[in-house]
mmCIF file of C-alpha atoms in Angstrom:
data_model
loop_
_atom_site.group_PDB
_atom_site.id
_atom_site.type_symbol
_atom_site.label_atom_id
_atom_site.label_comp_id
_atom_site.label_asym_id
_atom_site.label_seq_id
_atom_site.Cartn_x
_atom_site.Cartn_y
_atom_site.Cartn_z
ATOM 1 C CA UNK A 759 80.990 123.578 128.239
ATOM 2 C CA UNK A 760 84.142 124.420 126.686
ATOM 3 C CA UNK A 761 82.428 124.443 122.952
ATOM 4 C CA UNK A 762 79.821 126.652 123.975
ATOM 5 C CA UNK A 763 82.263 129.215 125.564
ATOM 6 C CA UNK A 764 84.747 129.070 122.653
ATOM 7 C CA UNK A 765 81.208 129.890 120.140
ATOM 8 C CA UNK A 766 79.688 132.615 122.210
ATOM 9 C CA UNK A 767 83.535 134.614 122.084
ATOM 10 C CA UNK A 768 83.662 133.411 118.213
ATOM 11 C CA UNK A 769 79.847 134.979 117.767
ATOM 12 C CA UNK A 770 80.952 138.542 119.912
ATOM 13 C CA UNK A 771 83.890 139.078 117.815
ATOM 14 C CA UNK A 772 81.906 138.348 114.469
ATOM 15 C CA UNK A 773 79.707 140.931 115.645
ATOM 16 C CA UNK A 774 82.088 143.300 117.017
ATOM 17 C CA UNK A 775 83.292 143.186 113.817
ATOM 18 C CA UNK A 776 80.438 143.450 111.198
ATOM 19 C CA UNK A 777 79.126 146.541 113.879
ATOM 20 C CA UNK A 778 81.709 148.683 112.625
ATOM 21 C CA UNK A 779 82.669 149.384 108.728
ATOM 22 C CA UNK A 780 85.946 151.070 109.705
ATOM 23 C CA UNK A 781 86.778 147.994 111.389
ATOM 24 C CA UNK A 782 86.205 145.775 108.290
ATOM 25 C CA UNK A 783 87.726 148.774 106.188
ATOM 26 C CA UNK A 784 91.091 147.793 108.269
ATOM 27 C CA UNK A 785 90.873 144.312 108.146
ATOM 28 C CA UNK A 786 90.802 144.144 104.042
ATOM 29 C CA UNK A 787 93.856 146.904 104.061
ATOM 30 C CA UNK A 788 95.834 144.542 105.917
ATOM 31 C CA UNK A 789 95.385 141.606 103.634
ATOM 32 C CA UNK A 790 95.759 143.709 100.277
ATOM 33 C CA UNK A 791 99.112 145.651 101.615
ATOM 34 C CA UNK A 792 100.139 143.164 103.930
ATOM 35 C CA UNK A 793 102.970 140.513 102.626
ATOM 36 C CA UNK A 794 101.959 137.135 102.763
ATOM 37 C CA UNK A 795 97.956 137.141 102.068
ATOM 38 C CA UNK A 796 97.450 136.198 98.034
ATOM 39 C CA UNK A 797 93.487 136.078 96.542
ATOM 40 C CA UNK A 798 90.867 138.577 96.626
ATOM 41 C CA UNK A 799 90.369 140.324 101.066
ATOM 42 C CA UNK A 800 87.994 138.019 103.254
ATOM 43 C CA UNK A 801 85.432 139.669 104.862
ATOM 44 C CA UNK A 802 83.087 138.541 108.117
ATOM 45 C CA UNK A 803 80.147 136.434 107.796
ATOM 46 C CA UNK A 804 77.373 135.980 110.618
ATOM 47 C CA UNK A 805 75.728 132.849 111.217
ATOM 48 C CA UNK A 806 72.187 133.275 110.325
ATOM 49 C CA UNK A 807 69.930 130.744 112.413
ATOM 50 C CA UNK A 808 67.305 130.289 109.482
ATOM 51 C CA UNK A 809 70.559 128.941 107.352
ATOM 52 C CA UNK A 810 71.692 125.795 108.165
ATOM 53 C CA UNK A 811 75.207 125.696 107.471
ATOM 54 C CA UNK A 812 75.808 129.606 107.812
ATOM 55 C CA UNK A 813 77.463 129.385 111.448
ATOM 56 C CA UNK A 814 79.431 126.724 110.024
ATOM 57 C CA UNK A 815 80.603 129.197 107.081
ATOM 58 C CA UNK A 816 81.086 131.629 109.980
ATOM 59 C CA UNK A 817 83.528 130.266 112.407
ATOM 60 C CA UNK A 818 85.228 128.402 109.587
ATOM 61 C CA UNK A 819 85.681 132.055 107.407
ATOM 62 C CA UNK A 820 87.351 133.825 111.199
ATOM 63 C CA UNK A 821 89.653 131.138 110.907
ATOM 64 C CA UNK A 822 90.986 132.084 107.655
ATOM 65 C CA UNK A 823 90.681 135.437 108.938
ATOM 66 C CA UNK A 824 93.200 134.206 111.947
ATOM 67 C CA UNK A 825 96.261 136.323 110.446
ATOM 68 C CA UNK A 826 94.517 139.083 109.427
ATOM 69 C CA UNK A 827 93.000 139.516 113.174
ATOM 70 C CA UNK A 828 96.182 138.991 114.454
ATOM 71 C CA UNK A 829 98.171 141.433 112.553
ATOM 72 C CA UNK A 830 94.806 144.161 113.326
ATOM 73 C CA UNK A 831 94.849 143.671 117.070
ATOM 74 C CA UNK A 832 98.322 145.585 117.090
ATOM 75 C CA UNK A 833 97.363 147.707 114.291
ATOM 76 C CA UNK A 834 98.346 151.658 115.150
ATOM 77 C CA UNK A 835 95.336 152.837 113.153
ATOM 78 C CA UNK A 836 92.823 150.404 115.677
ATOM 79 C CA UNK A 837 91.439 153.647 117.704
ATOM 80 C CA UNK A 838 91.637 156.007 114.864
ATOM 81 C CA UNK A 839 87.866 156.065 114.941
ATOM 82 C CA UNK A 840 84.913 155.838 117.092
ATOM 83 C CA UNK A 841 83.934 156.707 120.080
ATOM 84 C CA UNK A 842 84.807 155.450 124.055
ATOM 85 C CA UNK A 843 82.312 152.626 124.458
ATOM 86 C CA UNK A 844 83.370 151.194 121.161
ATOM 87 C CA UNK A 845 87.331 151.917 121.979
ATOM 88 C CA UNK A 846 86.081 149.842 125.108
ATOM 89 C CA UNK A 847 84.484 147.253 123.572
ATOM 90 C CA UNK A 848 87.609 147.202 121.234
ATOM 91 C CA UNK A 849 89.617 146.600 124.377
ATOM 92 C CA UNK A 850 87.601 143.758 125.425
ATOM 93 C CA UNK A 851 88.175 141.720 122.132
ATOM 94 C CA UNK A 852 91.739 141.843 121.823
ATOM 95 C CA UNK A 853 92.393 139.565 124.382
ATOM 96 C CA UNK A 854 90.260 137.294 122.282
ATOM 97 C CA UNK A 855 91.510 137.351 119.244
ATOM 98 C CA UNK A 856 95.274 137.165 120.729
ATOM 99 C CA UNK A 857 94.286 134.103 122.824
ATOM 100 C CA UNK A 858 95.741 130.948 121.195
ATOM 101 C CA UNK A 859 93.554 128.973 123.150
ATOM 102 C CA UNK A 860 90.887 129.754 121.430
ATOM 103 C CA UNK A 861 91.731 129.785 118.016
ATOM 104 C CA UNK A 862 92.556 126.310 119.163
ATOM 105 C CA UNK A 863 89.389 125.307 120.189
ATOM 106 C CA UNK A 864 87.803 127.162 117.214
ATOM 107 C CA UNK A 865 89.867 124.849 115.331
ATOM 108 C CA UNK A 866 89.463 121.334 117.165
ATOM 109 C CA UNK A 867 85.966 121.330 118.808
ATOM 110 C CA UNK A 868 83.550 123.800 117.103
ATOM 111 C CA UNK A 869 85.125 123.608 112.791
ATOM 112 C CA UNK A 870 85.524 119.988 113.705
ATOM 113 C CA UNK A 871 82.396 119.124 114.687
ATOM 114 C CA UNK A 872 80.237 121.253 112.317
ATOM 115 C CA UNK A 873 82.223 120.350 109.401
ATOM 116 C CA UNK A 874 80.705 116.939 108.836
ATOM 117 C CA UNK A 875 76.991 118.248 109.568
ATOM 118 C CA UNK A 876 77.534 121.027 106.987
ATOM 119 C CA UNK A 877 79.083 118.505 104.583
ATOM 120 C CA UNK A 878 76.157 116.294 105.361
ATOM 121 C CA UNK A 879 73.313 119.011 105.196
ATOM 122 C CA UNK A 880 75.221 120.169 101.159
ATOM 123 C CA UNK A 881 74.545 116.250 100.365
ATOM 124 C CA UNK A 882 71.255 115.691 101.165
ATOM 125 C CA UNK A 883 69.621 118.562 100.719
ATOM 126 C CA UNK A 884 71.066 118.512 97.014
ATOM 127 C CA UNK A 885 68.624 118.012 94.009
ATOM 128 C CA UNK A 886 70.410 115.281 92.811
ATOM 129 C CA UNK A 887 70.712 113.475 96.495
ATOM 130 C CA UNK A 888 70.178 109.803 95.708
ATOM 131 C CA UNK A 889 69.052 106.961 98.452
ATOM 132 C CA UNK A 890 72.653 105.117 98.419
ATOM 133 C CA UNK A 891 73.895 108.442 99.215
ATOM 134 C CA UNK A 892 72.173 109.254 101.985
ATOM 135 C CA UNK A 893 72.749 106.315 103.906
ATOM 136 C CA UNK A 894 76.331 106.471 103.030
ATOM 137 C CA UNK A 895 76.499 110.241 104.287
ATOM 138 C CA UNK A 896 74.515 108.726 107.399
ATOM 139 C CA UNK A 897 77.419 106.542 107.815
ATOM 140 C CA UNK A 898 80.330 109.043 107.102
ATOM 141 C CA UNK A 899 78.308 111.220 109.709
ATOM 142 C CA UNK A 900 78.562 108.547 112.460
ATOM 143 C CA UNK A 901 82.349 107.663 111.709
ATOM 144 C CA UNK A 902 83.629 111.261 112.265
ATOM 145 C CA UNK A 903 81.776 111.477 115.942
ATOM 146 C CA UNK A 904 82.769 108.016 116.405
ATOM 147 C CA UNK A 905 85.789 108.774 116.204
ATOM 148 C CA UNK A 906 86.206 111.776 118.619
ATOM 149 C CA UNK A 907 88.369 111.067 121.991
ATOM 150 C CA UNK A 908 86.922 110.827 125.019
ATOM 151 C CA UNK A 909 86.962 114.461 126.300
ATOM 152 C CA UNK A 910 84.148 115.061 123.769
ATOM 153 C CA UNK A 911 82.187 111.945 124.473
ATOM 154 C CA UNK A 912 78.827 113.814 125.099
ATOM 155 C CA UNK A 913 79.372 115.232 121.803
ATOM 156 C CA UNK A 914 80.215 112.076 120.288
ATOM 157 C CA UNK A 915 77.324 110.043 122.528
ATOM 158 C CA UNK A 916 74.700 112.807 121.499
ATOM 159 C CA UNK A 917 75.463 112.876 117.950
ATOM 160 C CA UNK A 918 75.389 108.938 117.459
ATOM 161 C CA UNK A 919 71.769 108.526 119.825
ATOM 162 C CA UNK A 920 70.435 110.870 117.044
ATOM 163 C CA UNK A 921 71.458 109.224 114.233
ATOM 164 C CA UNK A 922 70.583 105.736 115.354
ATOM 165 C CA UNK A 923 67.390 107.106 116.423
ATOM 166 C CA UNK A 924 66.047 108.235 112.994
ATOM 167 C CA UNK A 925 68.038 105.301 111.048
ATOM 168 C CA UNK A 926 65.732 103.148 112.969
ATOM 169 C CA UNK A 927 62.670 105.234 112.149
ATOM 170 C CA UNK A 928 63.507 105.054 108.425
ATOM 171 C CA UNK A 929 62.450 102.973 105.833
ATOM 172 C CA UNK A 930 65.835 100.679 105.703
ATOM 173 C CA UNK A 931 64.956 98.082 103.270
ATOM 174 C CA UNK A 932 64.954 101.076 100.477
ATOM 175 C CA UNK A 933 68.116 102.280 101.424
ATOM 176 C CA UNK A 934 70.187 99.278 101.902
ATOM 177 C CA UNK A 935 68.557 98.173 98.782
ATOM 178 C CA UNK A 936 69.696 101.504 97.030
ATOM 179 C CA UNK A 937 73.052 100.827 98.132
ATOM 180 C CA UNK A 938 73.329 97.416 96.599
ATOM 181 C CA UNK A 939 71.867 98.393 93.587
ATOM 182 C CA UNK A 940 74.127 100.771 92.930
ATOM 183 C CA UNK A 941 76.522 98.785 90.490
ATOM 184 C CA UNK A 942 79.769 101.028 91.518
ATOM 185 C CA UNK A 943 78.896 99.737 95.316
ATOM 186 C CA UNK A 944 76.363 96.401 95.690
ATOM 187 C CA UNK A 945 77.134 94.753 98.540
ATOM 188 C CA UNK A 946 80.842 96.070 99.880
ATOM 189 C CA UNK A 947 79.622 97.910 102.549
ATOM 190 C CA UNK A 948 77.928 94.732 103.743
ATOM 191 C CA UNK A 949 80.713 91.999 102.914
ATOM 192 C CA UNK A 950 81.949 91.185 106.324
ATOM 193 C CA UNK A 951 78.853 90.311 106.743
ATOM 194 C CA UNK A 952 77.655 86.935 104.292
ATOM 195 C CA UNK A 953 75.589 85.473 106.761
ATOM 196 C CA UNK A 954 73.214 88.624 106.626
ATOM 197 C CA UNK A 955 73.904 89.513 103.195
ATOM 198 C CA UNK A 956 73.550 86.116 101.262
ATOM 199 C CA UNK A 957 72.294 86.209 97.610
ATOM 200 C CA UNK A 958 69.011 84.598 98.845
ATOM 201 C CA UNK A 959 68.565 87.278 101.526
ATOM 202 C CA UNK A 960 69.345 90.058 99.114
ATOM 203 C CA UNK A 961 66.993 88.536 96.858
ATOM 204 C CA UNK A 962 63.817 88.801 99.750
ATOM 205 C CA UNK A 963 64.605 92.025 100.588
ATOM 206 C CA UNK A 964 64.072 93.030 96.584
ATOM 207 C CA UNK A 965 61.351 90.755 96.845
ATOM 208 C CA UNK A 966 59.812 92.325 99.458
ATOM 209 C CA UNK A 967 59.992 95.939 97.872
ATOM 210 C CA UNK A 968 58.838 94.644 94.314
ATOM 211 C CA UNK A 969 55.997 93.591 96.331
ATOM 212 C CA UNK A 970 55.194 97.216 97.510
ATOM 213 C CA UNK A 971 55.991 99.111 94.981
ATOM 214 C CA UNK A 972 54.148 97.296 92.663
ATOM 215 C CA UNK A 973 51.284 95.287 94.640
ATOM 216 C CA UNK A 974 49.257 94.364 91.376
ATOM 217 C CA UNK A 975 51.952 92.811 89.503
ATOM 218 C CA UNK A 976 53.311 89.352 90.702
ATOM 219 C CA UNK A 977 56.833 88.998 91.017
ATOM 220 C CA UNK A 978 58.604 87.824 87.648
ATOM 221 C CA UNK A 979 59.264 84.357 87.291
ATOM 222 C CA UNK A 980 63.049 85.456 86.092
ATOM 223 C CA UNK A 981 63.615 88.264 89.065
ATOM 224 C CA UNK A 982 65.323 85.523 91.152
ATOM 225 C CA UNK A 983 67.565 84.790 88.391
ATOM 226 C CA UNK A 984 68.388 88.201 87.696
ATOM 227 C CA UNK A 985 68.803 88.997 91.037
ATOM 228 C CA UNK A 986 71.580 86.583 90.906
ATOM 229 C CA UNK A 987 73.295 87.262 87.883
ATOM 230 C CA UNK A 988 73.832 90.921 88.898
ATOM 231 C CA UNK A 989 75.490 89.778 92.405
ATOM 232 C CA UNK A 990 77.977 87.423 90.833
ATOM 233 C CA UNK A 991 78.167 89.422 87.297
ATOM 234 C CA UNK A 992 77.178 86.384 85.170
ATOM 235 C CA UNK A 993 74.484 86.067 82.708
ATOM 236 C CA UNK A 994 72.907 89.572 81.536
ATOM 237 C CA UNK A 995 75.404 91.155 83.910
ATOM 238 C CA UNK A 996 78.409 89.689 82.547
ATOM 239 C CA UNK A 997 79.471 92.575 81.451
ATOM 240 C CA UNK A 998 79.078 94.793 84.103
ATOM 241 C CA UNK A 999 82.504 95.561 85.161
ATOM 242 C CA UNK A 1000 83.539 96.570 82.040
ATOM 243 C CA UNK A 1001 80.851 98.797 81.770
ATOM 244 C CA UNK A 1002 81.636 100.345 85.082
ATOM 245 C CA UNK A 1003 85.588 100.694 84.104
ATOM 246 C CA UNK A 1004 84.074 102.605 81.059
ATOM 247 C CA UNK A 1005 81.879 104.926 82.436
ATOM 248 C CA UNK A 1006 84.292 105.668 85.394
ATOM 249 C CA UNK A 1007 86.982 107.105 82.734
ATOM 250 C CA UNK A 1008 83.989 108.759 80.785
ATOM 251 C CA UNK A 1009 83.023 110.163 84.193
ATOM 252 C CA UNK A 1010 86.814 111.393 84.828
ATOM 253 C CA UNK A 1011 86.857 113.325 81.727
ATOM 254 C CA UNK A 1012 83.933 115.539 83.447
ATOM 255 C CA UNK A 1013 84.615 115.518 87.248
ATOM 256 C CA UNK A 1014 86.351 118.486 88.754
ATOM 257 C CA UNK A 1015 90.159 117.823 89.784
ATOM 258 C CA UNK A 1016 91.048 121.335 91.082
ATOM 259 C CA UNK A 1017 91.645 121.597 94.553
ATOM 260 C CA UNK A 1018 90.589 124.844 95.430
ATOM 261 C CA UNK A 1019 87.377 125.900 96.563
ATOM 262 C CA UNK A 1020 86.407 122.064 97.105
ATOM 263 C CA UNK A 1021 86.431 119.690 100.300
ATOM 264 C CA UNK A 1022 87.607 116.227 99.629
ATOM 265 C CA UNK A 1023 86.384 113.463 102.203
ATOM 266 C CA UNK A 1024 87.435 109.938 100.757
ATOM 267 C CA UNK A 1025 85.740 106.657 102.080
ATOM 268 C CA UNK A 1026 85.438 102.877 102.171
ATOM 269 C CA UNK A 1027 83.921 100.244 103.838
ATOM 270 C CA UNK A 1028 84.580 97.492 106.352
ATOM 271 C CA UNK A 1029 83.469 95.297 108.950
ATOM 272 C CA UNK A 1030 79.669 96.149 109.263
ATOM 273 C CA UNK A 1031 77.903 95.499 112.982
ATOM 274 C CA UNK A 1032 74.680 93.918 113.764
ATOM 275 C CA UNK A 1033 72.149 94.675 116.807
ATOM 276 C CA UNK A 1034 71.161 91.438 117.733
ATOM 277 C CA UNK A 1035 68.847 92.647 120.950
ATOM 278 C CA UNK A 1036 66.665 94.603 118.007
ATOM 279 C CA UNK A 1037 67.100 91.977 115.612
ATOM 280 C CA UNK A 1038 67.218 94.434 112.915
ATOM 281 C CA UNK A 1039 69.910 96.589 111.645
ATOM 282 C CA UNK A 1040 71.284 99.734 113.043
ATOM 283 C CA UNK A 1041 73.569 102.266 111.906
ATOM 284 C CA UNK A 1042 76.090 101.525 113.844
ATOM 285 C CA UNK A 1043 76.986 98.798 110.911
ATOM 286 C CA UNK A 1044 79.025 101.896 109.466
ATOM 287 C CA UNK A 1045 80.574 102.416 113.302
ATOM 288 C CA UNK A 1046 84.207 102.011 111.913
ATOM 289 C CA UNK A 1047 83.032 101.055 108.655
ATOM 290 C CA UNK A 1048 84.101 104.178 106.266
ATOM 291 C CA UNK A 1049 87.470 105.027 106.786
ATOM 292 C CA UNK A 1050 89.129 108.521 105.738
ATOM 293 C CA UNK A 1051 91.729 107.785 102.688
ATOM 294 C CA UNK A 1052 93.971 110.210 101.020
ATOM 295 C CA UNK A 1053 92.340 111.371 98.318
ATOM 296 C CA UNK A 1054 89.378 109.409 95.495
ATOM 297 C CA UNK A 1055 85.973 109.411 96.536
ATOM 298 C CA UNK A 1056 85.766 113.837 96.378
ATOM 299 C CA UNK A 1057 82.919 115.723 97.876
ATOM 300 C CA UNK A 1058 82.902 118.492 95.588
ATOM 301 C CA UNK A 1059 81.803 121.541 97.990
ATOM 302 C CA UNK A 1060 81.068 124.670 95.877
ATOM 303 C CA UNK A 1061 79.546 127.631 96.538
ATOM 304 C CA UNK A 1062 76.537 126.862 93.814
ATOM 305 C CA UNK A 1063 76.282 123.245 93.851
ATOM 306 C CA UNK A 1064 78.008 119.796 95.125
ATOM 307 C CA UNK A 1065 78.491 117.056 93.231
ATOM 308 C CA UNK A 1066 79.435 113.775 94.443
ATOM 309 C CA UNK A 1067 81.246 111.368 92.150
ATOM 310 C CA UNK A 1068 79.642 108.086 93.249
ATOM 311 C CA UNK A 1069 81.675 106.426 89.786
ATOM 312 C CA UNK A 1070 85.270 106.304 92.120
ATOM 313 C CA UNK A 1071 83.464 104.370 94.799
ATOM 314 C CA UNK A 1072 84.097 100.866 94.091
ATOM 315 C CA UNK A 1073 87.584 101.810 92.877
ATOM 316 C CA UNK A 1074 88.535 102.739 96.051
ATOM 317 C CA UNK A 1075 87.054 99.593 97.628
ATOM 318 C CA UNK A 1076 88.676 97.179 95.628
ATOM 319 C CA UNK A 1077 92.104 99.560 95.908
ATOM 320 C CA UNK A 1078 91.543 99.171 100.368
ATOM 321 C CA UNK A 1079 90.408 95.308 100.030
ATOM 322 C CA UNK A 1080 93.538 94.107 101.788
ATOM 323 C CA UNK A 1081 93.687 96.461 104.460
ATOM 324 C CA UNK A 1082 90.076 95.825 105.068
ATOM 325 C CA UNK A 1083 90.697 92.000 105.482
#
């Protein structure tokens, strides 16, 4: 397969590379004395396979190094050093590195592809990873392979089986009930469909976990009524968007706006889908539901931690309603 051929050149020049300090010695002298390269050298990085996202890191860190490669494959200096098998092996990678084609695929099949499963792996294997959050990355997941063209269908087909395999192992009344009880989402993601989603379903789903959770103590005579309330923000929850208008500019104050260094992916929701033959829902209900948007919504992607803002969320919902309709 194409992506497999365009990974195995990717993985011979990283090691090419890392095998020899002079060549690495060259590489950061061309982007310190070279015009047009700003910020401290790049160096390599090799995938490790006990590190999730490192390959990720790896073919996405040659691409910035793109330039820099270029501008060494016709450096004079290149056989200064070494010996004849490594001039030869030398030889052998030029033609790599000077092959458009590949950075091209680099580019559109293997950064493309890994990105959202790096993203994804950052999220939930994060500290703070909530249960609303999960499922939504589940979703965001299954939205960038759904959309793929159909040269890379048995990416995209393999990618989606998996997902809608272990969403229908999970335990999805906790996290569709996470998501609606998130006050900055509740039920958006599910609004195309009422039918499924009515108050009175909502409330037997909760119903149905109270009853779990907390086997020895009988429902409360009020949890219907409260239930309620906080779908149609009446009663205790009167108040409620207020107090989410509030805490989003509190939360403003503190979020990171800088661009660099982070990885913005922006979402909403739409029409969710329903697998009738299973009669029970699949994942595919975010299958065209989140939809990339210019800018809120910001996975923060540092190097020590990622934060997701889940305060913009229903901002950005309420900002797409009418081209959701």
């Amino acid at each position: 397969a194409p992506i497999f051929e365009c990974t195995k050149q990717a993985d011979e020049v990283i090691r090419w590379l890392r095998s020899r300090t002079y060549l690495l010695a060259l590489l950061r002298d061309i982007q310190t004395s070279s015009p047009g390269f700003q910020g401290q050298p790049k160096t390599v990085i090799r995938g490790v396979a006990t590190r999730w996202t490192s390959h990720y890191l790896a073919y996405r860190r040659l691409l910035e190094l793109q330039p820099a490669l270029q501008l060494l494959a016709r450096d004079s200096r290149l056989y200064l050093s070494g010996n004849a098998e490594s001039h030869a092996k030398t030889r052998q990678m030029l033609p790599i590195i000077e092959n458009g084609l590949f950075w091209h695929s680099l580019t559109n099949r293997v950064k493309k592809h890994l990105e959202p499963l790096a993203i994804a792996t950052n999220v939930t294997q994060s500290d703070n990873c909530r249960l609303d959050e999960v499922l939504i990355t589940f979703g965001v997941l299954l939205h960038a392979f759904d959309s793929l063209n159909d040269s890379q269908q048995i990416i995209k087909d393999a990618v989606i089986a998996s997902l809608e395999k272990r969403w229908d192992k999970s335990d999805q009344d906790v996290f569709i009930a996470a998501v609606i009880l998130n006050p900055f989402i509740r039920t958006q993601p599910f609004q195309h469909l009422p039918e499924l989603f009515t108050p009175a379903a909502i409330y037997l789903l909760l119903q149905r976990l109270w009853t779990r959770f907390y086997p020895d103590t009988p429902v409360p005579a009020d949890f219907y009524t409260s239930v309620i309330s906080y779908l149609s923000e009446d009663g205790q929850f009167a108040t409620l968007s207020k107090t989410i208008t509030a805490v989003t500019n509190a939360a403003k104050a503190q979020v990171c706006e800088h661009v660099y260094g982070c990885v913005y992916r922006c979402v909403c929701y739409s029409a969710p889908t329903f697998c009738r033959a299973l009669r029970r829902p699949v994942l595919s209900w975010f299958g065209g539901t989140i939809r990339f948007l210019e800018n809120p919504f910001p996975l923060f992607t540092h190097s020590q931690f990622i934060y997701i803002p889940s305060v913009p969320t229903r901002q950005i919902v309420n900002g797409c309603s009418a081209l959701l309709a």
